[in-house]
Amino acid sequence: MTFRTRFAPSPTGPLHLGHAYSAIIAHDMARANGGKFLLRMEDTDLQRSKPEYDAQIIDDLTWLGLTWDGPILRQSTQIDSYTPAIDKLAAADLLYPCSCSRKDIQAAQSAPQEDALPAVYPGTCKTRSMSTRQTGDALRLHLDRALDTFGPDLPNFIETGPSHEGTHPIRRSVATEQIGDIVLFRKSDAIVAYFLASALDDHSQAITHVVRGEDLFGFTPIQVLLLTLLGLPTPLYHHHTLIRDEAGKRLAKRDDARALSKFRAEGYTPADIREMVGLDG
Ligand code: GLU
């Protein structure tokens, strides 16, 4: 099996050191394994994705000396490719339409969630069937019914990264308390949600190893569930540790002070960047 991994930035902001670290790790793992490194622009957020960020990402990665195999996959150019997955989940009676706004959902939460995962949906529209779907409704996964399809044994996934190495069985209680009925199809722009598009493209790009930051580890059970529900194989996952600032805070994309372009403008070299993120060579 040829090792195939990817870097999958969302072009909603400039690349910062944390992205550079992630891209270099994935790239170097692919090259060290005689494998392939693919580039995917996760630009399904039509409001926040910008062509100038897309162009800047390519420029920054090229400047870093990274090369990728094959054409860049831009999710916005193949929205229709996600429809069969939605249709399949709907045909299996695993989706329901939802007209709640973000505000409705927040109002129904007892406490705000601090975690990176979206807040668990309180279930206001859960009893609706697909036959009541209106234009403009979102579509949610009916998690209970989805979990029931597996019987007592939920899928596992294999993690090779340093902090969570091993086999991870998905637990029903964790899925219900931390994942819940996630949106798979957004009403704002009629596009499938990140979890689904990203997992489907890991499959369409034949990714064998998903290499990405530890902040996304919590998304893995959802993606594994979705792929398995769709009858698709799951890749191996490798979540690397994150680059933090002096105060221990994770670098965010809007943290412009750390944008790679700033370092470039100040005369840093790609070797300096590798050294700064602790990857010499
Ligand atoms: N597009 C996601 C991001 O920029 C990464 C998704 C992934 O690597 O699975 O945070």
Coordinates of C-alpha atoms and ligand atoms in Angstrom, one line a residue:
M1 CA 0.0 0.0 0.0
T2 CA 1.5 3.3 -1.1
F3 CA 1.5 5.9 1.7
R4 CA -0.7 8.8 0.7
T5 CA -1.4 11.8 2.9
R6 CA -2.6 15.3 2.4
F7 CA -2.5 18.9 3.6
A8 CA -6.1 20.2 3.7
P9 CA -6.2 23.9 4.6
S10 CA -9.3 26.0 4.6
P11 CA -8.5 29.2 2.6
T12 CA -10.1 31.4 5.1
G13 CA -7.0 33.1 6.4
P14 CA -3.2 33.2 6.0
L15 CA -1.0 30.2 6.8
H16 CA 0.7 30.6 10.2
L17 CA 3.6 28.7 11.7
G18 CA 1.2 25.9 12.9
H19 CA 0.0 25.3 9.4
A20 CA 3.6 25.3 8.1
Y21 CA 4.5 22.7 10.8
S22 CA 1.5 20.5 9.8
A23 CA 2.2 20.7 6.1
I24 CA 5.9 20.0 6.5
I25 CA 5.2 17.0 8.8
A26 CA 2.7 15.5 6.3
H27 CA 5.0 16.2 3.3
D28 CA 8.1 14.8 5.0
M29 CA 6.2 11.7 6.1
A30 CA 5.1 11.1 2.5
R31 CA 8.5 11.6 1.1
A32 CA 10.2 9.4 3.8
N33 CA 7.8 6.6 3.0
G34 CA 8.2 6.9 -0.8
G35 CA 4.5 8.0 -0.8
K36 CA 2.4 10.8 -2.1
F37 CA 1.5 14.2 -0.6
L38 CA -1.7 15.8 -1.9
L39 CA -3.0 19.3 -1.5
R40 CA -6.7 19.9 -0.9
M41 CA -8.4 23.3 -0.4
E42 CA -11.3 22.9 1.9
D43 CA -13.2 25.9 0.6
T44 CA -16.8 24.8 1.1
D45 CA -17.3 27.8 3.4
L46 CA -18.2 30.1 0.6
Q47 CA -18.5 33.2 2.8
R48 CA -15.1 32.9 4.4
S49 CA -13.0 31.2 1.7
K50 CA -11.1 33.7 -0.4
P51 CA -9.2 33.2 -3.7
E52 CA -6.4 35.5 -2.3
Y53 CA -5.9 33.1 0.7
D54 CA -5.9 30.1 -1.7
A55 CA -3.2 31.8 -3.8
Q56 CA -1.2 32.8 -0.7
I57 CA -1.3 29.3 0.7
I58 CA 0.1 27.9 -2.6
D59 CA 2.8 30.6 -2.6
D60 CA 3.8 29.9 1.0
L61 CA 3.9 26.1 0.5
T62 CA 6.0 26.5 -2.6
W63 CA 8.3 28.9 -0.8
L64 CA 8.7 26.4 2.0
G65 CA 10.0 24.0 -0.6
L66 CA 7.0 21.6 -0.5
T67 CA 5.9 19.8 -3.6
W68 CA 2.6 18.0 -4.0
D69 CA 1.5 15.2 -6.2
G70 CA -1.3 15.7 -8.8
P71 CA -3.7 18.6 -9.2
I72 CA -5.0 20.5 -6.2
L73 CA -8.5 19.4 -5.2
R74 CA -10.8 22.4 -4.5
Q75 CA -13.9 21.2 -2.8
S76 CA -16.0 24.1 -4.1
T77 CA -15.5 22.8 -7.7
Q78 CA -17.0 19.4 -6.9
I79 CA -20.0 20.1 -4.7
D80 CA -22.1 17.7 -6.7
S81 CA -19.8 14.8 -5.8
Y82 CA -21.0 14.9 -2.2
T83 CA -24.7 14.5 -3.1
P84 CA -24.7 10.7 -3.4
A85 CA -23.5 10.4 0.2
I86 CA -26.3 12.6 1.4
D87 CA -28.8 10.7 -0.7
K88 CA -27.5 7.4 0.7
L89 CA -27.8 8.5 4.3
A90 CA -31.2 9.9 3.6
A91 CA -32.4 6.6 2.0
A92 CA -31.2 4.8 5.1
D93 CA -33.4 7.1 7.2
L94 CA -30.4 8.5 9.0
L95 CA -31.1 12.2 8.3
Y96 CA -33.7 14.7 9.3
P97 CA -34.4 18.3 8.2
C98 CA -33.7 21.1 10.6
S99 CA -34.8 24.7 10.5
C100 CA -33.2 25.9 13.7
S101 CA -30.9 28.9 13.5
R102 CA -27.6 29.0 15.3
K103 CA -29.3 31.4 17.8
D104 CA -32.1 28.9 18.5
I105 CA -29.5 26.2 19.1
Q106 CA -27.5 28.4 21.4
A107 CA -30.6 29.4 23.3
A108 CA -31.5 25.8 23.9
Q109 CA -28.0 25.0 25.4
S110 CA -27.7 25.1 29.1
A111 CA -24.1 26.0 29.0
P112 CA -21.8 27.1 26.2
Q113 CA -19.3 24.5 25.0
E114 CA -15.7 25.5 25.0
D115 CA -14.4 22.6 22.9
A116 CA -13.7 22.7 19.3
L117 CA -16.6 20.4 18.4
P118 CA -19.8 22.1 17.6
A119 CA -22.3 22.2 20.6
V120 CA -24.4 19.1 20.8
Y121 CA -27.8 19.8 19.2
P122 CA -30.7 19.8 21.7
G123 CA -32.9 17.8 19.2
T124 CA -35.7 20.4 18.5
C125 CA -36.3 19.1 15.0
K126 CA -35.4 15.5 15.7
T127 CA -38.9 14.1 15.2
R128 CA -39.2 15.5 11.7
S129 CA -39.0 13.2 8.7
M130 CA -37.4 13.9 5.4
S131 CA -40.9 14.3 3.8
T132 CA -41.3 17.6 5.8
R133 CA -38.1 19.0 4.3
Q134 CA -38.4 22.7 3.2
T135 CA -36.0 24.6 0.9
G136 CA -33.5 26.2 3.2
D137 CA -33.6 23.4 5.9
A138 CA -30.3 22.0 7.1
L139 CA -29.9 18.2 7.3
R140 CA -28.8 16.5 10.4
L141 CA -27.5 13.0 11.2
H142 CA -29.9 11.1 13.4
L143 CA -27.1 9.8 15.6
D144 CA -29.2 7.3 17.6
R145 CA -30.5 5.6 14.5
A146 CA -27.0 5.8 12.9
L147 CA -25.4 4.1 16.0
D148 CA -28.2 1.4 16.0
T149 CA -27.2 0.3 12.5
F150 CA -23.9 -1.0 14.0
G151 CA -25.4 -3.2 16.8
P152 CA -23.2 -3.5 19.9
D153 CA -19.9 -3.1 18.1
L154 CA -19.2 0.4 16.9
P155 CA -16.3 1.0 14.5
N156 CA -12.7 1.5 15.7
F157 CA -10.0 3.7 14.3
I158 CA -6.3 3.5 14.4
E159 CA -4.2 6.4 15.6
T160 CA -0.4 6.5 15.0
G161 CA 0.2 10.0 16.4
P162 CA 2.3 10.6 19.6
S163 CA -0.5 11.6 22.0
H164 CA -3.2 9.0 21.3
E165 CA -1.4 6.1 19.7
G166 CA -3.4 2.9 19.5
T167 CA -6.8 1.6 18.5
H168 CA -9.8 3.7 19.5
P169 CA -13.2 2.1 19.8
I170 CA -16.0 4.6 19.3
R171 CA -18.2 4.6 22.4
R172 CA -21.9 5.2 22.2
S173 CA -22.0 7.4 25.3
V174 CA -19.1 9.6 24.0
A175 CA -20.7 9.9 20.6
T176 CA -24.0 10.9 22.1
E177 CA -22.6 13.3 24.6
Q178 CA -19.9 14.9 22.4
I179 CA -21.1 14.5 18.8
G180 CA -24.8 14.4 18.8
D181 CA -26.9 15.1 15.7
I182 CA -24.4 17.1 13.6
V183 CA -25.4 19.1 10.6
L184 CA -24.3 17.3 7.4
F185 CA -25.8 19.7 4.9
R186 CA -25.8 23.4 5.6
K187 CA -28.8 25.6 4.8
S188 CA -26.7 28.8 4.5
D189 CA -25.1 27.7 1.2
A190 CA -26.5 24.3 0.5
I191 CA -23.2 22.6 0.8
V192 CA -22.2 19.5 2.8
A193 CA -20.5 20.2 6.1
Y194 CA -16.8 20.0 6.7
F195 CA -16.9 16.6 8.5
L196 CA -18.5 14.9 5.6
A197 CA -16.7 16.7 2.7
S198 CA -13.4 16.2 4.3
A199 CA -13.9 12.5 5.1
L200 CA -15.3 11.9 1.6
D201 CA -12.3 13.5 0.0
D202 CA -9.9 11.5 2.1
H203 CA -11.6 8.6 0.4
S204 CA -11.8 10.1 -3.1
Q205 CA -8.1 11.0 -2.9
A206 CA -7.3 7.5 -1.6
I207 CA -5.6 8.9 1.5
T208 CA -4.0 6.1 3.6
H209 CA -2.9 8.3 6.5
V210 CA -4.7 11.5 7.6
V211 CA -1.9 13.6 9.1
R212 CA -3.2 16.7 10.9
G213 CA -3.1 18.6 14.1
E214 CA -4.2 17.3 17.5
D215 CA -6.9 19.9 17.6
L216 CA -8.8 17.8 15.1
F217 CA -8.5 14.5 17.0
G218 CA -12.0 15.0 18.4
F219 CA -13.5 15.1 14.9
T220 CA -12.1 11.6 14.0
P221 CA -14.9 9.5 15.5
I222 CA -17.5 11.5 13.5
Q223 CA -15.6 11.0 10.3
V224 CA -15.0 7.3 11.0
L225 CA -18.7 6.8 11.7
L226 CA -19.7 8.6 8.5
L227 CA -17.3 6.7 6.3
T228 CA -18.4 3.4 7.9
L229 CA -22.1 4.2 7.5
L230 CA -21.4 4.9 3.8
G231 CA -19.6 1.6 3.5
L232 CA -16.3 3.2 2.8
P233 CA -12.9 2.2 4.4
T234 CA -11.3 4.4 6.9
P235 CA -7.7 5.6 6.7
L236 CA -5.2 5.6 9.6
Y237 CA -5.0 8.8 11.5
H238 CA -1.9 10.6 12.8
H239 CA -2.6 13.7 14.9
H240 CA 0.6 15.7 15.5
T241 CA 1.2 17.9 18.5
L242 CA 0.5 21.6 18.1
I243 CA 2.8 24.6 17.9
R244 CA 1.9 27.0 20.7
D245 CA 3.0 30.6 21.4
E246 CA 5.1 31.6 24.4
A247 CA 2.0 31.7 26.6
G248 CA 1.1 28.1 25.6
K249 CA -1.9 29.4 23.5
R250 CA -2.5 27.6 20.2
L251 CA -1.8 29.7 17.2
A252 CA -5.0 30.7 15.5
K253 CA -5.3 31.6 11.9
R254 CA -6.3 35.1 12.7
D255 CA -3.1 35.4 14.7
D256 CA -1.6 37.5 11.9
A257 CA 1.6 38.2 13.9
R258 CA 2.5 34.6 13.2
A259 CA 1.5 34.5 9.5
L260 CA 4.1 32.9 7.4
S261 CA 4.0 35.9 5.0
K262 CA 5.2 38.1 7.9
F263 CA 8.2 35.9 8.5
R264 CA 8.9 35.9 4.8
A265 CA 8.7 39.7 4.6
E266 CA 11.2 39.9 7.5
G267 CA 13.7 37.8 5.6
Y268 CA 13.4 34.5 7.4
T269 CA 14.3 31.5 5.2
P270 CA 12.4 28.2 4.9
A271 CA 15.2 26.6 7.0
D272 CA 14.6 29.2 9.7
I273 CA 10.9 28.2 9.7
R274 CA 11.8 24.5 10.0
E275 CA 14.1 25.3 12.9
M276 CA 11.5 27.6 14.6
V277 CA 8.9 24.8 14.6
G278 CA 11.4 22.2 15.8
L279 CA 11.9 20.4 12.4
D280 CA 15.4 20.7 11.4
G281 CA 16.7 19.9 8.0
Ligands
GLU1 N1 -9.6 22.2 6.7 C1 -9.2 21.9 8.0 C2 -8.5 23.1 8.7 O1 -8.0 23.9 7.9 C3 -8.3 20.7 8.2 C4 -9.0 19.5 7.9 C5 -8.2 18.2 8.1 O2 -7.0 18.2 8.0 O3 -8.8 17.1 8.2 O4 -8.5 23.2 9.9

